Tab-separated table of C-alpha atoms in Angstrom:
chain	number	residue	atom	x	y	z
Z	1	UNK	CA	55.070	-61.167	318.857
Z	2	UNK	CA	52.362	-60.104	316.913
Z	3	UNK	CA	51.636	-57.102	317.789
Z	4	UNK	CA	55.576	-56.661	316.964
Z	5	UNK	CA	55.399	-58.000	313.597
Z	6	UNK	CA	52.747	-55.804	312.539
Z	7	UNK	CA	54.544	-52.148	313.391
Z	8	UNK	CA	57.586	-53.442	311.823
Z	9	UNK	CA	55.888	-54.496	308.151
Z	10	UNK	CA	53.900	-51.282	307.857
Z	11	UNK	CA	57.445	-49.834	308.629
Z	12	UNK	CA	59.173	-51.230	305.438
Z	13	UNK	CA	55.791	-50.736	303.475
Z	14	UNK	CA	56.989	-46.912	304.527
Z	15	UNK	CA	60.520	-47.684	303.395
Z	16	UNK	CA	59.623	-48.922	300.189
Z	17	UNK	CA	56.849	-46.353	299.471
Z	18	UNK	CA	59.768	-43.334	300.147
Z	19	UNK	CA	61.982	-45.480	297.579
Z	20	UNK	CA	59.584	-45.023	295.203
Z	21	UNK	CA	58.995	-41.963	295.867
Z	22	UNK	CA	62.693	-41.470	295.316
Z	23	UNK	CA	62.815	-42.242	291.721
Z	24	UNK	CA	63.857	-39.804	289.197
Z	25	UNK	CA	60.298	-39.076	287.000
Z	26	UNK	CA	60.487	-38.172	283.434
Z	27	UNK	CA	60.123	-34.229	282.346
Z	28	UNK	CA	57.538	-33.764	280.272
Z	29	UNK	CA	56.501	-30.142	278.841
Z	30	UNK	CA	54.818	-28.584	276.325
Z	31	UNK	CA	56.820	-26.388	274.135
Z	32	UNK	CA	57.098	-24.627	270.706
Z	33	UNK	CA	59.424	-25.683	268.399
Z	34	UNK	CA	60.280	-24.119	264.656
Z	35	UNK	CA	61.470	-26.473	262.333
Z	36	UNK	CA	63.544	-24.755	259.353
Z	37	UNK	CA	62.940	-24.994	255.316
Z	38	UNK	CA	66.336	-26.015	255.209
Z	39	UNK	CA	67.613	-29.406	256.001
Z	40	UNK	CA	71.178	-30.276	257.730
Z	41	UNK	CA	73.491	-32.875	258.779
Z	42	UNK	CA	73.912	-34.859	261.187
Z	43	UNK	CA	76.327	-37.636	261.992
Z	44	UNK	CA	75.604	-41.231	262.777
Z	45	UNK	CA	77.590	-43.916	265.421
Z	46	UNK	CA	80.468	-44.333	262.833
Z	47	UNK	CA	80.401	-40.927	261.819
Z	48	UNK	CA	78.496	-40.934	258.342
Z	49	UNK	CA	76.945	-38.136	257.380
Z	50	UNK	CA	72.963	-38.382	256.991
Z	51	UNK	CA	70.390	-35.461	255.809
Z	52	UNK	CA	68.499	-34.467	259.024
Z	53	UNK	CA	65.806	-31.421	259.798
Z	54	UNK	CA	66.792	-28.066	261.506
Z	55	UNK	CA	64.870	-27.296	264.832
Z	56	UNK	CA	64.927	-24.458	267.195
Z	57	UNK	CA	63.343	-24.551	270.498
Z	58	UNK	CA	61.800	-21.683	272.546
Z	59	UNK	CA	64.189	-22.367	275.408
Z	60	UNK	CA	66.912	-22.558	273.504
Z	61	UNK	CA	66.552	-19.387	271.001
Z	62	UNK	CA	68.640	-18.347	268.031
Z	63	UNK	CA	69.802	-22.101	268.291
Z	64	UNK	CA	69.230	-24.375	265.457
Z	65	UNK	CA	70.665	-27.770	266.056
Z	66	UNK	CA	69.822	-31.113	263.709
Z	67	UNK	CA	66.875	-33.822	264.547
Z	68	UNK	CA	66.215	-36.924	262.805
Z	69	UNK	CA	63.088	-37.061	260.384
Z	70	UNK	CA	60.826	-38.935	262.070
Z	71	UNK	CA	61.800	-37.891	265.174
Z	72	UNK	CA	58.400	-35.779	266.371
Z	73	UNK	CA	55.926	-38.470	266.581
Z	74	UNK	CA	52.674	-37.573	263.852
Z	75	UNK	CA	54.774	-35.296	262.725
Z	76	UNK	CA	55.540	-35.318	258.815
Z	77	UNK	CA	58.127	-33.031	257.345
Z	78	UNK	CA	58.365	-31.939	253.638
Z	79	UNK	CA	61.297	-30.189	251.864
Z	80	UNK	CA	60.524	-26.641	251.578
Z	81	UNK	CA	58.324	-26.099	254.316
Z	82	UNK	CA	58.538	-23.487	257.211
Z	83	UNK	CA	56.762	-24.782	260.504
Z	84	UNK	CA	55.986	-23.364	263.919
Z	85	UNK	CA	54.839	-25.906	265.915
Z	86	UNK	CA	53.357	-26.932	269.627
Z	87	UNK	CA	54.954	-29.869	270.786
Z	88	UNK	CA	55.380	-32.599	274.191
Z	89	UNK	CA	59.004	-33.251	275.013
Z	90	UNK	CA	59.890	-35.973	277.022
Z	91	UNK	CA	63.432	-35.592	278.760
Z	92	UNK	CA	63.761	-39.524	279.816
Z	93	UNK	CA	64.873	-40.274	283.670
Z	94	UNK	CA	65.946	-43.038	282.778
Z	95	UNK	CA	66.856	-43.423	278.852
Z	96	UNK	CA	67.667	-46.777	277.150
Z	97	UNK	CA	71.033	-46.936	276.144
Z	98	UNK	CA	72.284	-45.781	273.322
Z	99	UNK	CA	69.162	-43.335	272.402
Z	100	UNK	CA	68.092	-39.968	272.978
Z	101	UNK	CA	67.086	-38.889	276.295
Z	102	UNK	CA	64.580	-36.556	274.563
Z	103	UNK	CA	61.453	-37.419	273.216
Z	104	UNK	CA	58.985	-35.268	270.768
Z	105	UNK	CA	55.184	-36.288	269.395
Z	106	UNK	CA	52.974	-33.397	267.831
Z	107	UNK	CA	50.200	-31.717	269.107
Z	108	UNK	CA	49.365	-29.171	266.655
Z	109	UNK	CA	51.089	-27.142	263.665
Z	110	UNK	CA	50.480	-24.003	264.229
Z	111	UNK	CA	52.360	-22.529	261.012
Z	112	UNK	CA	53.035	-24.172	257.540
Z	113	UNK	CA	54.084	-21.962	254.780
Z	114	UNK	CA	55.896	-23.405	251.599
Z	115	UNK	CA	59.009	-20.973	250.490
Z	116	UNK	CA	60.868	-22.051	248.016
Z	117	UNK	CA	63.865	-24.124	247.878
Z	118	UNK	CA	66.820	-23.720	245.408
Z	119	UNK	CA	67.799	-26.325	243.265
Z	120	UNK	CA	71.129	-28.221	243.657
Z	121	UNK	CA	73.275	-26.274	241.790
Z	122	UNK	CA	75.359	-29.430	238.643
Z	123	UNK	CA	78.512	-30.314	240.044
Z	124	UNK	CA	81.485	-28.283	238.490
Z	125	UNK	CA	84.908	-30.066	237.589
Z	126	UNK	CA	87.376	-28.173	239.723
Z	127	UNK	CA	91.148	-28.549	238.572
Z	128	UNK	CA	92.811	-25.605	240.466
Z	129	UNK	CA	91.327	-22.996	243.231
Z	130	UNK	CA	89.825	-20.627	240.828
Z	131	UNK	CA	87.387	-22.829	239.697
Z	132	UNK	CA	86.096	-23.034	243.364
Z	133	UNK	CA	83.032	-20.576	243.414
Z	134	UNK	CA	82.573	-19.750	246.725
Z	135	UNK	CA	78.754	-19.054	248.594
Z	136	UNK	CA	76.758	-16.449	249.184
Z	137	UNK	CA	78.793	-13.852	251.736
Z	138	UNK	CA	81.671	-16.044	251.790
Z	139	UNK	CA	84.931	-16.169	252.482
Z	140	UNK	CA	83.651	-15.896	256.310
Z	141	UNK	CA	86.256	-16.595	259.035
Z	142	UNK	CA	83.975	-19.670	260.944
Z	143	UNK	CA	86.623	-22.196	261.399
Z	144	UNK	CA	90.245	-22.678	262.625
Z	145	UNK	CA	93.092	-25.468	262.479
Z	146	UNK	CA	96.159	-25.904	264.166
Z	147	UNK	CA	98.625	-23.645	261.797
Z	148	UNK	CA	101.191	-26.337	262.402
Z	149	UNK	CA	101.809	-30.191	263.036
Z	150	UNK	CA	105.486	-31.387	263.666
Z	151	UNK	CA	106.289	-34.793	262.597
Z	152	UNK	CA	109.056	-36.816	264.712
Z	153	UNK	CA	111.307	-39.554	263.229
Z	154	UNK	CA	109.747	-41.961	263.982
Z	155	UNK	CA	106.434	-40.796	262.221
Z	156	UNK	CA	103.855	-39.546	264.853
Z	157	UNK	CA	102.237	-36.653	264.449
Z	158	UNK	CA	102.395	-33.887	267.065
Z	159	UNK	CA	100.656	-30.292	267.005
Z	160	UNK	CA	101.591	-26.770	268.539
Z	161	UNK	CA	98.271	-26.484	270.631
Z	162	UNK	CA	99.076	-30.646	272.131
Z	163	UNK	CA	95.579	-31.405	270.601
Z	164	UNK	CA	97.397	-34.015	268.546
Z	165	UNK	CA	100.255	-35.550	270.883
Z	166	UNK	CA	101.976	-38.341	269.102
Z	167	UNK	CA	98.947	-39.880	267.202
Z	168	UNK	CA	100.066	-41.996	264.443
Z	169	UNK	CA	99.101	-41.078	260.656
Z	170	UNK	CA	96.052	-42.951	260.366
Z	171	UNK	CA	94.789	-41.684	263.457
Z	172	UNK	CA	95.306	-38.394	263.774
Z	173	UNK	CA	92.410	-36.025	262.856
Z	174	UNK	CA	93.080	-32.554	261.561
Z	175	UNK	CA	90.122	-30.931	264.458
Z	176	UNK	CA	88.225	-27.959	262.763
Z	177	UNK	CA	87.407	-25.293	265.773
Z	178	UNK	CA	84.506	-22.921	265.002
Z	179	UNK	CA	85.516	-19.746	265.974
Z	180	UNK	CA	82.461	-17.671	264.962
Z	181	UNK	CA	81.442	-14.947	267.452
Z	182	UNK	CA	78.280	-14.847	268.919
Z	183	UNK	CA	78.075	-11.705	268.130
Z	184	UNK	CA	78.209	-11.602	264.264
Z	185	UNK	CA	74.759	-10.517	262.989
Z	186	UNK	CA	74.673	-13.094	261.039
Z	187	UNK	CA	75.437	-15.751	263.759
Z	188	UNK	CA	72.499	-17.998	262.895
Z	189	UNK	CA	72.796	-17.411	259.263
Z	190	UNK	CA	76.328	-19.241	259.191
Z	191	UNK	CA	75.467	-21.869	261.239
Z	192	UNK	CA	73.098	-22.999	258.801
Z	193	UNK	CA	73.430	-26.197	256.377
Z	194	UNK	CA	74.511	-23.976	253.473
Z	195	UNK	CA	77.250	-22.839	255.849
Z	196	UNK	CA	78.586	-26.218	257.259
Z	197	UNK	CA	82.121	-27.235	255.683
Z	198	UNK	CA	81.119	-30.685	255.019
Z	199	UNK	CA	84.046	-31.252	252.541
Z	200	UNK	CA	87.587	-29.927	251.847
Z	201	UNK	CA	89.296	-29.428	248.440
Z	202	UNK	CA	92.951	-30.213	249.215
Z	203	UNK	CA	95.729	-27.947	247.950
Z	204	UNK	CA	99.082	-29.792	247.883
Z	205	UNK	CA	102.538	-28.474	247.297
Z	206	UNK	CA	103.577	-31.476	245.969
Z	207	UNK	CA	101.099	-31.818	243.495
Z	208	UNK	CA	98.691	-30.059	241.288
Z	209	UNK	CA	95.909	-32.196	241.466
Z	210	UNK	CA	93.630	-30.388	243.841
Z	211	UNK	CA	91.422	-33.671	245.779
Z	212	UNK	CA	88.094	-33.773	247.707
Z	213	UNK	CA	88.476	-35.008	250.750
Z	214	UNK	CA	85.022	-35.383	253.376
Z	215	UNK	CA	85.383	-33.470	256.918
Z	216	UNK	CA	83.149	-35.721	258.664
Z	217	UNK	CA	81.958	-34.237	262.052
Z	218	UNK	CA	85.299	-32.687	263.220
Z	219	UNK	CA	87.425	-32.632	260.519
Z	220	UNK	CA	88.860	-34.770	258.030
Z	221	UNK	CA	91.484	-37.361	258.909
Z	222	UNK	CA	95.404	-36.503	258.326
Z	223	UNK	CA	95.633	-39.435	255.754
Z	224	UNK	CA	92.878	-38.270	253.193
Z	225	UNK	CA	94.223	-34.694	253.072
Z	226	UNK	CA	98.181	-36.238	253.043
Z	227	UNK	CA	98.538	-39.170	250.699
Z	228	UNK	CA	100.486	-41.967	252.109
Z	229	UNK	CA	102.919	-41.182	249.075
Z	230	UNK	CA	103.386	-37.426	250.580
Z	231	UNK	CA	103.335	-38.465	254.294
Z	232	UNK	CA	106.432	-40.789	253.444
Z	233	UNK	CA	108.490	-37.861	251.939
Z	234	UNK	CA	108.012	-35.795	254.614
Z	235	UNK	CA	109.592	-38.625	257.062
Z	236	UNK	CA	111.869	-39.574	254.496
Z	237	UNK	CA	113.353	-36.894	252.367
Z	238	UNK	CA	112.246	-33.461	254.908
Z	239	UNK	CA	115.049	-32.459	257.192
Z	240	UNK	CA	114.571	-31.672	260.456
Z	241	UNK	CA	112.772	-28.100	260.631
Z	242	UNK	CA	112.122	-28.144	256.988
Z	243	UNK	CA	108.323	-27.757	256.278
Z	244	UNK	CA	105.613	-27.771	253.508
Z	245	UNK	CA	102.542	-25.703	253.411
Z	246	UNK	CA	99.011	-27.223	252.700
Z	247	UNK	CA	95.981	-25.471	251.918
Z	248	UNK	CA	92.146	-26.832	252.343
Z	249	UNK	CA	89.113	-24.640	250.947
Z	250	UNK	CA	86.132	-25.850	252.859
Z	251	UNK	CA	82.685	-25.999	251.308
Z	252	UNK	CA	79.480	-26.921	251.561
Z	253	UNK	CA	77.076	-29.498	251.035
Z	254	UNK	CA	76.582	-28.508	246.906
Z	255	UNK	CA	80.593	-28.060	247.151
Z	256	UNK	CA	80.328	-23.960	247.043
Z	257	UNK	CA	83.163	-22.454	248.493
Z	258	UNK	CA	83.238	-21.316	252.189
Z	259	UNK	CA	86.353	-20.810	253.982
Z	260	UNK	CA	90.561	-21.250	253.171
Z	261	UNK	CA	92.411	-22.344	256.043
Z	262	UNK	CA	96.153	-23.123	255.851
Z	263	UNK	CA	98.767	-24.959	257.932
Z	264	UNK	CA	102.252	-26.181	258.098
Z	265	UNK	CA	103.717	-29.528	257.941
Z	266	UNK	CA	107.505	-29.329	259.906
Z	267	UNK	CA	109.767	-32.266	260.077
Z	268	UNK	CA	110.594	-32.377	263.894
């Protein structure tokens, strides 16, 4: 018996050992990183917008995409600055929930050279379009919307690419699509902060108040850019196939001017 018992625990000793062996190990690598002068946005769980850094890895060139300050571990960034830096990522095997998978901490700056950063430009009272003054090489064509949304008796929303299938007003979303080729020159350029349409001015045909609404991550939602007021004539006093035409000019983060997009709004 006991020369039986023996063969058989070294046995699951080799079980467990290959189980072990089995599970998934954390990538680690060192890589370079920029990290750009200007900051960006990012978006947090409930969608508020927070000021973030602008990073661009090695692997993933010509790509600038947002990280949390704080994020690269004895790493201390300051408005203004240009870095190139050498950095360990950690891609997690096993992340907790609700976090990043990815992981940075600093192991040497290799660049740090102070440019100089333009000050916020005063906020401007805008009462029409023409007192929108729009950015440096803008109007660019970066974003589209659906050019129409249908709206049935019984008020749900509907849209001609099905994006938006019978969402109710405060649900539905009018989705921004960026559109900008990969080819444009100036690809990186207008992906930048001072390129992001992080608000819209509304243009309404039923008023002549022009209103800032705030796009959040996707777009802004179809009740801050349609009053409840409007929203009820167009299910109440609209006949079927009739239609009004909105307007949004989307800007940036100091409200400069960056795109016009319009669309309809058909009674169904």
């Amino acid at each position: 018996m006991r020369n039986l018992i023996i063969p058989f625990l070294a046995m699951i000793g080799l079980l467990m050992t290959a189980c072990e062996n089995d599970e998934p190990l954390d990538n680690v690598q060192l890589i370079r990183m920029s990290v750009s002068n200007e900051t960006g946005i990012a978006y947090g769980f409930m969608g508020e917008p927070y000021e973030c850094m602008l990073v661009m890895t090695e692997d993933n060139p010509g790509v600038w995409k947002p990280l949390a300050f704080g994020a690269i571990e004895g790493f201390t960034y300051e408005k203004g600055h240009e870095y190139y830096l050498e950095v360990k990522r950690t891609i997690l095997a096993n992340p907790p929930q609700d976090a990043s998978s990815r992981q940075y901490s600093l192991v040497r700056i290799l660049e740090d050279r102070y440019t100089i950063v333009p000050e916020k430009p005063a906020d401007k009272e805008v009462n029409s379009e023409y007192d929108i003054e729009y950015y440096d090489m803008c109007p660019i064509e970066k974003y589209a919307v659906s050019s129409e949304y249908m709206v049935d008796d019984k008020g749900r929303i509907h849209t001609d690419d099905k994006q938006t299938a019978g969402m109710s007003y405060d649900m539905c979303r009018i989705y921004f699509e960026n559109i900008l080729d990969k080819a444009d020159p100036n690809f990186n350029k207008f992906n930048s902060v001072s390129y992001m349409a992080i608000y819209s001015y509304v243009i309404s045909p039923l008023s002549n108040d022009i209103r800032l609404v705030r796009n959040n991550s996707h777009g802004p939602m179809f009740d801050e850019v349609i009053p409840e007021e409007e929203f009820k004539y167009i299910c109440e006093t609209l006949k079927p196939e009739e239609e009004l035409k909105y307007a949004l000019v989307l800007v940036n983060i100091h409200k400069q001017g960056l795109q016009k997009l319009e669309f309809i709004v058909k009674k169904r």
